[in-house]
């Protein structure tokens, strides 16, 4: 607690005399838990679940780090329909939006990349990172809690941290972690899925009262797969990340669909929008993964200065607007690494 | 396993015909666990203990990551006398030296800084980092295991990973982790010590059969404190770091002693050597912390162009060769920051 910060509580007083001070209340400086920009279900669910876990560490005095302040979940953007469905199903309210962390205490979840972090992270006090991605470019002046497992979802890491630090998992938190795992692993079909994700999801489903995990996964994914009400720009940017590939700016979006048929008529419209985005954003390449969950593959829509990188990366020549990549479902594991090599 | 790498086994044959091949045996590509340059007890002990843990994960199919290869501990430099004592006491052999990891699979322990890592880390396959320092500049193209806790020692993190993944801790590994914790936390007296370090050390002491933890810590530290066989130059430089303080070159060494008495007769000799080092190295100041572990303070030997910086930094006037700083034990936390302010 910063002892220089106080709230002064006044007694209501018609004479407005200043000596009617009731109490001087110190303002606690809370810790914000924040996922990446353009949040998916894991980023929002993990912020909520991490805040719950850290508040329990504070309350019980247990845990890996000493928590002295209130912990508040936050988000950097609006929940997508899948996330909104999960929050509603488990009766959890939408966290507040925080996009600038100047002067704040912060825990990052689901990323360790400055490009995906909130503004002014360098002016914040970073307390921890809980993630399941590649190690990004965030560095710290002091030792912090950094837990990154090469598993399918931050939710999986969090479930283990509950167990290991002896914190009981309530039904709503179990439901959020389960939703995040099913979302991130595309119902265990993504190449990022590990045995640990499956085992943890089964345990969480029991706590959350979900009898049929796969059916619940499809219910979740259906919410995201309905893109009929979205503009082309919204379809592209809903889950879109920027990458620096050997100095070139590459943007990669992903849309997961139950069946590619539902988006077939809109490919030309989306492609024109990607061209616009490439110009506006100064991209070398704008790429959109149209991932077919049932067929387990991805139609890769590409607007690029150099089509040869696609052939170098995936061994398939880009001739029209797109290529089909059989078995490819994960941006993180199957699209970003080969592209990074192709750009190197 | 890289299937391109094989050993060809020949049947002994006087005629040296090449068709006497007995078997083609694939070479497993092992995983090396390596601590930082200029290794201390934590860096060498944690490499050995992590290799043991990962080999158990491989054997039992448990653990946070899937381990398919043999895991081998390594070091980047010779064990200091304290480390050698711990290895001998618990009957563990000295690991091999690996300073270049080109083409190797690697787990880093006790650091995440490129400047402290083995050569060619960018050409290695980094599989994991287990550490307790600030987050350094190591980044990865893929998700890896990264476990960093803000505690006093990597040994503390490792003990928890054994417990959490259900691997029993044998006596020798417990002894090494305990030694590392006592070394890094200066028998729990360093400002970096946490409650978790103390709790974990007590549990390890029971397994390792150490009845008196503090006495064992003193026995350990005595080994490092025995400087009778070292030249004055070696005493100064064994743990010596250069700092840039507002454009001035300042070198600060530290020697931890059980009793300053043991070095009393050699102060003049050491002081003359510090003067030489100052001239040779173009230093503004050469400083040596003679830290008394039992008295919990530091005799600060100083050769400087400007004695007033010592008074500015520590509020004590430097009149002879040295000043006594009560309660000061950490270079990182208690000497460097006030000096940096004094130079600013």
PDB file of C-alpha atoms in Angstrom, chain A residues 79-286:
ATOM      1  CA  UNK A  79     -15.799 -10.539 -24.847  1.00  0.00           C
ATOM      2  CA  UNK A  80     -16.558 -12.386 -28.082  1.00  0.00           C
ATOM      3  CA  UNK A  81     -19.867 -14.318 -28.271  1.00  0.00           C
ATOM      4  CA  UNK A  82     -18.187 -17.539 -27.099  1.00  0.00           C
ATOM      5  CA  UNK A  83     -16.744 -15.810 -24.030  1.00  0.00           C
ATOM      6  CA  UNK A  84     -20.045 -14.038 -23.330  1.00  0.00           C
ATOM      7  CA  UNK A  85     -21.823 -17.437 -23.479  1.00  0.00           C
ATOM      8  CA  UNK A  86     -19.345 -18.960 -20.987  1.00  0.00           C
ATOM      9  CA  UNK A  87     -19.594 -16.004 -18.578  1.00  0.00           C
ATOM     10  CA  UNK A  88     -23.375 -16.134 -18.676  1.00  0.00           C
ATOM     11  CA  UNK A  89     -23.584 -19.910 -18.322  1.00  0.00           C
ATOM     12  CA  UNK A  90     -21.470 -19.835 -15.160  1.00  0.00           C
ATOM     13  CA  UNK A  91     -22.979 -16.614 -13.812  1.00  0.00           C
ATOM     14  CA  UNK A  92     -19.774 -14.558 -13.829  1.00  0.00           C
ATOM     15  CA  UNK A  93     -19.874 -10.847 -14.620  1.00  0.00           C
ATOM     16  CA  UNK A  94     -17.814  -9.204 -17.342  1.00  0.00           C
ATOM     17  CA  UNK A  95     -14.600  -7.658 -15.944  1.00  0.00           C
ATOM     18  CA  UNK A  96     -13.788  -3.993 -16.364  1.00  0.00           C
ATOM     19  CA  UNK A  97     -11.710  -2.724 -19.275  1.00  0.00           C
ATOM     20  CA  UNK A  98      -8.142  -1.591 -18.614  1.00  0.00           C
ATOM     21  CA  UNK A  99      -5.919  -0.783 -21.588  1.00  0.00           C
ATOM     22  CA  UNK A 100      -3.352   1.501 -19.923  1.00  0.00           C
ATOM     23  CA  UNK A 101      -1.466   0.333 -16.836  1.00  0.00           C
ATOM     24  CA  UNK A 102       0.643   3.431 -16.112  1.00  0.00           C
ATOM     25  CA  UNK A 103       1.385   3.346 -12.375  1.00  0.00           C
ATOM     26  CA  UNK A 104      -0.665   0.184 -11.808  1.00  0.00           C
ATOM     27  CA  UNK A 105       0.273  -3.188 -10.335  1.00  0.00           C
ATOM     28  CA  UNK A 106      -0.217  -5.827 -13.001  1.00  0.00           C
ATOM     29  CA  UNK A 107      -0.332  -9.570 -13.558  1.00  0.00           C
ATOM     30  CA  UNK A 108      -0.358 -10.610 -17.218  1.00  0.00           C
ATOM     31  CA  UNK A 109      -2.163 -13.752 -18.313  1.00  0.00           C
ATOM     32  CA  UNK A 110      -2.135 -15.593 -21.634  1.00  0.00           C
ATOM     33  CA  UNK A 111       0.765 -13.572 -23.133  1.00  0.00           C
ATOM     34  CA  UNK A 112       4.272 -12.284 -22.432  1.00  0.00           C
ATOM     35  CA  UNK A 113       4.619 -10.052 -25.502  1.00  0.00           C
ATOM     36  CA  UNK A 114       4.826  -6.268 -25.240  1.00  0.00           C
ATOM     37  CA  UNK A 115       2.857  -5.957 -28.498  1.00  0.00           C
ATOM     38  CA  UNK A 116      -0.130  -7.737 -26.916  1.00  0.00           C
ATOM     39  CA  UNK A 117       0.180  -6.151 -23.478  1.00  0.00           C
ATOM     40  CA  UNK A 118      -1.648  -3.045 -22.227  1.00  0.00           C
ATOM     41  CA  UNK A 119      -0.124   0.410 -22.819  1.00  0.00           C
ATOM     42  CA  UNK A 120       2.647   1.701 -20.539  1.00  0.00           C
ATOM     43  CA  UNK A 121       3.599  -1.693 -19.145  1.00  0.00           C
ATOM     44  CA  UNK A 122       7.083  -0.196 -18.660  1.00  0.00           C
ATOM     45  CA  UNK A 123       5.544   2.288 -16.204  1.00  0.00           C
ATOM     46  CA  UNK A 124       3.620  -0.425 -14.324  1.00  0.00           C
ATOM     47  CA  UNK A 125       4.768  -2.728 -11.554  1.00  0.00           C
ATOM     48  CA  UNK A 126       4.678  -6.181 -13.117  1.00  0.00           C
ATOM     49  CA  UNK A 127       4.047  -8.790 -10.425  1.00  0.00           C
ATOM     50  CA  UNK A 128       3.474 -11.956 -12.401  1.00  0.00           C
ATOM     51  CA  UNK A 129       2.884 -13.703 -15.718  1.00  0.00           C
ATOM     52  CA  UNK A 130       0.825 -16.869 -16.167  1.00  0.00           C
ATOM     53  CA  UNK A 131       0.876 -18.130 -19.709  1.00  0.00           C
ATOM     54  CA  UNK A 132       1.212 -21.039 -22.133  1.00  0.00           C
ATOM     55  CA  UNK A 133       2.817 -19.342 -25.156  1.00  0.00           C
ATOM     56  CA  UNK A 134       6.354 -18.823 -26.393  1.00  0.00           C
ATOM     57  CA  UNK A 135       8.478 -16.619 -24.157  1.00  0.00           C
ATOM     58  CA  UNK A 136       8.024 -13.031 -25.318  1.00  0.00           C
ATOM     59  CA  UNK A 137      10.025  -9.871 -24.888  1.00  0.00           C
ATOM     60  CA  UNK A 138       8.758  -8.745 -21.484  1.00  0.00           C
ATOM     61  CA  UNK A 139      11.682  -8.284 -19.080  1.00  0.00           C
ATOM     62  CA  UNK A 140      11.606  -7.092 -15.455  1.00  0.00           C
ATOM     63  CA  UNK A 141      13.984  -5.241 -13.113  1.00  0.00           C
ATOM     64  CA  UNK A 142      13.080  -7.576 -10.205  1.00  0.00           C
ATOM     65  CA  UNK A 143      12.256 -11.252  -9.748  1.00  0.00           C
ATOM     66  CA  UNK A 144       8.558 -11.962 -10.425  1.00  0.00           C
ATOM     67  CA  UNK A 145       6.235 -14.962 -10.601  1.00  0.00           C
ATOM     68  CA  UNK A 146       6.435 -16.350 -14.143  1.00  0.00           C
ATOM     69  CA  UNK A 147       4.663 -19.634 -14.798  1.00  0.00           C
ATOM     70  CA  UNK A 148       4.538 -20.753 -18.420  1.00  0.00           C
ATOM     71  CA  UNK A 149       3.740 -24.346 -19.358  1.00  0.00           C
ATOM     72  CA  UNK A 150       3.800 -25.640 -22.933  1.00  0.00           C
ATOM     73  CA  UNK A 151       0.178 -26.802 -22.718  1.00  0.00           C
ATOM     74  CA  UNK A 152      -2.963 -25.938 -24.655  1.00  0.00           C
ATOM     75  CA  UNK A 153      -4.398 -23.264 -22.401  1.00  0.00           C
ATOM     76  CA  UNK A 154      -3.642 -20.879 -19.521  1.00  0.00           C
ATOM     77  CA  UNK A 155      -6.690 -22.443 -17.838  1.00  0.00           C
ATOM     78  CA  UNK A 156      -4.756 -25.711 -17.527  1.00  0.00           C
ATOM     79  CA  UNK A 157      -1.857 -23.937 -15.792  1.00  0.00           C
ATOM     80  CA  UNK A 158      -4.292 -22.222 -13.430  1.00  0.00           C
ATOM     81  CA  UNK A 159      -6.101 -25.463 -12.476  1.00  0.00           C
ATOM     82  CA  UNK A 160      -2.727 -26.921 -11.439  1.00  0.00           C
ATOM     83  CA  UNK A 161      -1.857 -23.786  -9.433  1.00  0.00           C
ATOM     84  CA  UNK A 162      -5.150 -24.130  -7.511  1.00  0.00           C
ATOM     85  CA  UNK A 163      -4.340 -27.765  -6.692  1.00  0.00           C
ATOM     86  CA  UNK A 164      -0.701 -27.114  -5.821  1.00  0.00           C
ATOM     87  CA  UNK A 165      -1.422 -24.219  -3.495  1.00  0.00           C
ATOM     88  CA  UNK A 166      -4.385 -25.923  -1.830  1.00  0.00           C
ATOM     89  CA  UNK A 167      -7.156 -23.608  -3.021  1.00  0.00           C
ATOM     90  CA  UNK A 168     -10.552 -25.219  -3.625  1.00  0.00           C
ATOM     91  CA  UNK A 169     -12.042 -24.582  -7.070  1.00  0.00           C
ATOM     92  CA  UNK A 170     -15.632 -23.298  -7.004  1.00  0.00           C
ATOM     93  CA  UNK A 171     -18.116 -24.343  -9.698  1.00  0.00           C
ATOM     94  CA  UNK A 172     -18.052 -21.037 -11.613  1.00  0.00           C
ATOM     95  CA  UNK A 173     -14.234 -20.852 -11.780  1.00  0.00           C
ATOM     96  CA  UNK A 174     -14.105 -24.511 -12.892  1.00  0.00           C
ATOM     97  CA  UNK A 175     -16.608 -23.700 -15.643  1.00  0.00           C
ATOM     98  CA  UNK A 176     -14.526 -20.756 -16.866  1.00  0.00           C
ATOM     99  CA  UNK A 177     -11.299 -22.765 -16.946  1.00  0.00           C
ATOM    100  CA  UNK A 178     -13.051 -25.617 -18.759  1.00  0.00           C
ATOM    101  CA  UNK A 179     -14.501 -23.177 -21.311  1.00  0.00           C
ATOM    102  CA  UNK A 180     -11.045 -21.683 -21.879  1.00  0.00           C
ATOM    103  CA  UNK A 181      -9.476 -25.120 -22.413  1.00  0.00           C
ATOM    104  CA  UNK A 182     -12.184 -26.252 -24.852  1.00  0.00           C
ATOM    105  CA  UNK A 183     -11.880 -22.941 -26.687  1.00  0.00           C
ATOM    106  CA  UNK A 184      -8.069 -22.857 -26.924  1.00  0.00           C
ATOM    107  CA  UNK A 185      -7.644 -26.525 -27.806  1.00  0.00           C
ATOM    108  CA  UNK A 186     -10.605 -26.485 -30.222  1.00  0.00           C
ATOM    109  CA  UNK A 187     -12.260 -29.283 -28.211  1.00  0.00           C
ATOM    110  CA  UNK A 188      -8.906 -31.120 -27.911  1.00  0.00           C
ATOM    111  CA  UNK A 189      -8.371 -31.172 -31.681  1.00  0.00           C
ATOM    112  CA  UNK A 190      -5.648 -28.542 -31.874  1.00  0.00           C
ATOM    113  CA  UNK A 191      -2.018 -29.678 -32.103  1.00  0.00           C
ATOM    114  CA  UNK A 192      -1.366 -27.685 -28.941  1.00  0.00           C
ATOM    115  CA  UNK A 193      -3.475 -30.111 -26.876  1.00  0.00           C
ATOM    116  CA  UNK A 194      -1.565 -32.128 -24.276  1.00  0.00           C
ATOM    117  CA  UNK A 195      -2.556 -35.036 -22.053  1.00  0.00           C
ATOM    118  CA  UNK A 196      -2.474 -32.554 -19.174  1.00  0.00           C
ATOM    119  CA  UNK A 197      -5.163 -30.399 -20.844  1.00  0.00           C
ATOM    120  CA  UNK A 198      -7.464 -33.418 -21.247  1.00  0.00           C
ATOM    121  CA  UNK A 199      -6.934 -34.665 -17.701  1.00  0.00           C
ATOM    122  CA  UNK A 200      -7.454 -31.201 -16.207  1.00  0.00           C
ATOM    123  CA  UNK A 201     -10.564 -30.586 -18.347  1.00  0.00           C
ATOM    124  CA  UNK A 202     -12.152 -33.825 -17.117  1.00  0.00           C
ATOM    125  CA  UNK A 203     -11.550 -32.843 -13.498  1.00  0.00           C
ATOM    126  CA  UNK A 204     -12.933 -29.353 -14.126  1.00  0.00           C
ATOM    127  CA  UNK A 205     -16.030 -30.717 -15.916  1.00  0.00           C
ATOM    128  CA  UNK A 206     -16.896 -32.743 -12.817  1.00  0.00           C
ATOM    129  CA  UNK A 207     -16.671 -29.660 -10.592  1.00  0.00           C
ATOM    130  CA  UNK A 208     -18.547 -27.506 -13.099  1.00  0.00           C
ATOM    131  CA  UNK A 209     -21.328 -30.094 -13.535  1.00  0.00           C
ATOM    132  CA  UNK A 210     -20.736 -30.575 -17.268  1.00  0.00           C
ATOM    133  CA  UNK A 211     -21.599 -34.184 -18.188  1.00  0.00           C
ATOM    134  CA  UNK A 212     -20.758 -34.136 -21.889  1.00  0.00           C
ATOM    135  CA  UNK A 213     -17.531 -32.194 -22.430  1.00  0.00           C
ATOM    136  CA  UNK A 214     -17.491 -32.472 -26.230  1.00  0.00           C
ATOM    137  CA  UNK A 215     -21.107 -31.327 -26.578  1.00  0.00           C
ATOM    138  CA  UNK A 216     -20.382 -28.366 -24.309  1.00  0.00           C
ATOM    139  CA  UNK A 217     -17.337 -27.578 -26.482  1.00  0.00           C
ATOM    140  CA  UNK A 218     -19.480 -27.594 -29.625  1.00  0.00           C
ATOM    141  CA  UNK A 219     -22.080 -25.369 -27.922  1.00  0.00           C
ATOM    142  CA  UNK A 220     -19.274 -22.929 -27.092  1.00  0.00           C
ATOM    143  CA  UNK A 221     -17.676 -23.010 -30.535  1.00  0.00           C
ATOM    144  CA  UNK A 222     -21.062 -22.566 -32.247  1.00  0.00           C
ATOM    145  CA  UNK A 223     -21.367 -19.173 -30.607  1.00  0.00           C
ATOM    146  CA  UNK A 224     -18.125 -18.069 -32.213  1.00  0.00           C
ATOM    147  CA  UNK A 225     -18.809 -19.801 -35.520  1.00  0.00           C
ATOM    148  CA  UNK A 226     -21.870 -17.695 -36.202  1.00  0.00           C
ATOM    149  CA  UNK A 227     -20.332 -14.840 -38.161  1.00  0.00           C
ATOM    150  CA  UNK A 228     -23.460 -13.916 -40.126  1.00  0.00           C
ATOM    151  CA  UNK A 229     -23.967 -10.726 -38.135  1.00  0.00           C
ATOM    152  CA  UNK A 230     -20.344  -9.574 -38.361  1.00  0.00           C
ATOM    153  CA  UNK A 231     -18.806  -7.170 -40.873  1.00  0.00           C
ATOM    154  CA  UNK A 232     -15.863  -8.466 -42.915  1.00  0.00           C
ATOM    155  CA  UNK A 233     -13.517  -6.307 -40.794  1.00  0.00           C
ATOM    156  CA  UNK A 234     -14.929  -7.779 -37.587  1.00  0.00           C
ATOM    157  CA  UNK A 235     -14.509 -11.328 -38.875  1.00  0.00           C
ATOM    158  CA  UNK A 236     -10.825 -10.654 -39.639  1.00  0.00           C
ATOM    159  CA  UNK A 237      -9.956  -8.760 -36.476  1.00  0.00           C
ATOM    160  CA  UNK A 238     -11.948 -10.667 -33.858  1.00  0.00           C
ATOM    161  CA  UNK A 239      -8.952 -12.877 -33.124  1.00  0.00           C
ATOM    162  CA  UNK A 240      -6.077 -11.101 -34.833  1.00  0.00           C
ATOM    163  CA  UNK A 241      -2.459 -10.783 -33.729  1.00  0.00           C
ATOM    164  CA  UNK A 242       0.486  -8.798 -35.028  1.00  0.00           C
ATOM    165  CA  UNK A 243       3.884 -10.448 -35.291  1.00  0.00           C
ATOM    166  CA  UNK A 244       7.325  -9.076 -36.065  1.00  0.00           C
ATOM    167  CA  UNK A 245       8.923 -11.542 -38.473  1.00  0.00           C
ATOM    168  CA  UNK A 246      12.533 -10.592 -39.161  1.00  0.00           C
ATOM    169  CA  UNK A 247      11.533  -6.932 -39.246  1.00  0.00           C
ATOM    170  CA  UNK A 248       8.387  -7.456 -41.352  1.00  0.00           C
ATOM    171  CA  UNK A 249       4.948  -6.746 -39.894  1.00  0.00           C
ATOM    172  CA  UNK A 250       2.688  -9.760 -40.274  1.00  0.00           C
ATOM    173  CA  UNK A 251      -0.907  -9.876 -39.024  1.00  0.00           C
ATOM    174  CA  UNK A 252      -2.597 -13.245 -38.557  1.00  0.00           C
ATOM    175  CA  UNK A 253      -6.263 -13.681 -37.744  1.00  0.00           C
ATOM    176  CA  UNK A 254      -8.209 -16.855 -37.104  1.00  0.00           C
ATOM    177  CA  UNK A 255     -11.874 -17.783 -37.418  1.00  0.00           C
ATOM    178  CA  UNK A 256     -12.964 -21.215 -36.240  1.00  0.00           C
ATOM    179  CA  UNK A 257     -15.999 -22.568 -38.009  1.00  0.00           C
ATOM    180  CA  UNK A 258     -18.063 -25.715 -37.655  1.00  0.00           C
ATOM    181  CA  UNK A 259     -18.275 -25.767 -41.465  1.00  0.00           C
ATOM    182  CA  UNK A 260     -16.445 -23.507 -43.963  1.00  0.00           C
ATOM    183  CA  UNK A 261     -19.630 -23.471 -46.073  1.00  0.00           C
ATOM    184  CA  UNK A 262     -21.158 -20.785 -43.853  1.00  0.00           C
ATOM    185  CA  UNK A 263     -18.520 -18.231 -44.889  1.00  0.00           C
ATOM    186  CA  UNK A 264     -18.050 -19.266 -48.555  1.00  0.00           C
ATOM    187  CA  UNK A 265     -20.164 -16.455 -50.018  1.00  0.00           C
ATOM    188  CA  UNK A 266     -18.202 -13.799 -48.141  1.00  0.00           C
ATOM    189  CA  UNK A 267     -14.619 -14.751 -49.102  1.00  0.00           C
ATOM    190  CA  UNK A 268     -14.295 -12.008 -51.765  1.00  0.00           C
ATOM    191  CA  UNK A 269     -15.620  -9.346 -49.405  1.00  0.00           C
ATOM    192  CA  UNK A 270     -13.249 -10.484 -46.640  1.00  0.00           C
ATOM    193  CA  UNK A 271     -10.292 -10.581 -49.046  1.00  0.00           C
ATOM    194  CA  UNK A 272     -10.904  -6.995 -50.185  1.00  0.00           C
ATOM    195  CA  UNK A 273     -11.057  -5.927 -46.529  1.00  0.00           C
ATOM    196  CA  UNK A 274      -7.746  -7.693 -45.831  1.00  0.00           C
ATOM    197  CA  UNK A 275      -6.177  -5.717 -48.707  1.00  0.00           C
ATOM    198  CA  UNK A 276      -7.426  -2.489 -47.113  1.00  0.00           C
ATOM    199  CA  UNK A 277      -6.052  -3.518 -43.723  1.00  0.00           C
ATOM    200  CA  UNK A 278      -2.674  -4.308 -45.289  1.00  0.00           C
ATOM    201  CA  UNK A 279      -2.460  -0.794 -46.774  1.00  0.00           C
ATOM    202  CA  UNK A 280      -3.733   0.988 -43.667  1.00  0.00           C
ATOM    203  CA  UNK A 281      -1.522  -0.930 -41.248  1.00  0.00           C
ATOM    204  CA  UNK A 282       1.679  -1.055 -43.285  1.00  0.00           C
ATOM    205  CA  UNK A 283       1.689  -4.858 -43.182  1.00  0.00           C
ATOM    206  CA  UNK A 284       3.991  -7.091 -45.217  1.00  0.00           C
ATOM    207  CA  UNK A 285       1.292  -9.769 -44.991  1.00  0.00           C
ATOM    208  CA  UNK A 286      -2.260 -10.039 -43.678  1.00  0.00           C
TER     209      UNK A 286
END
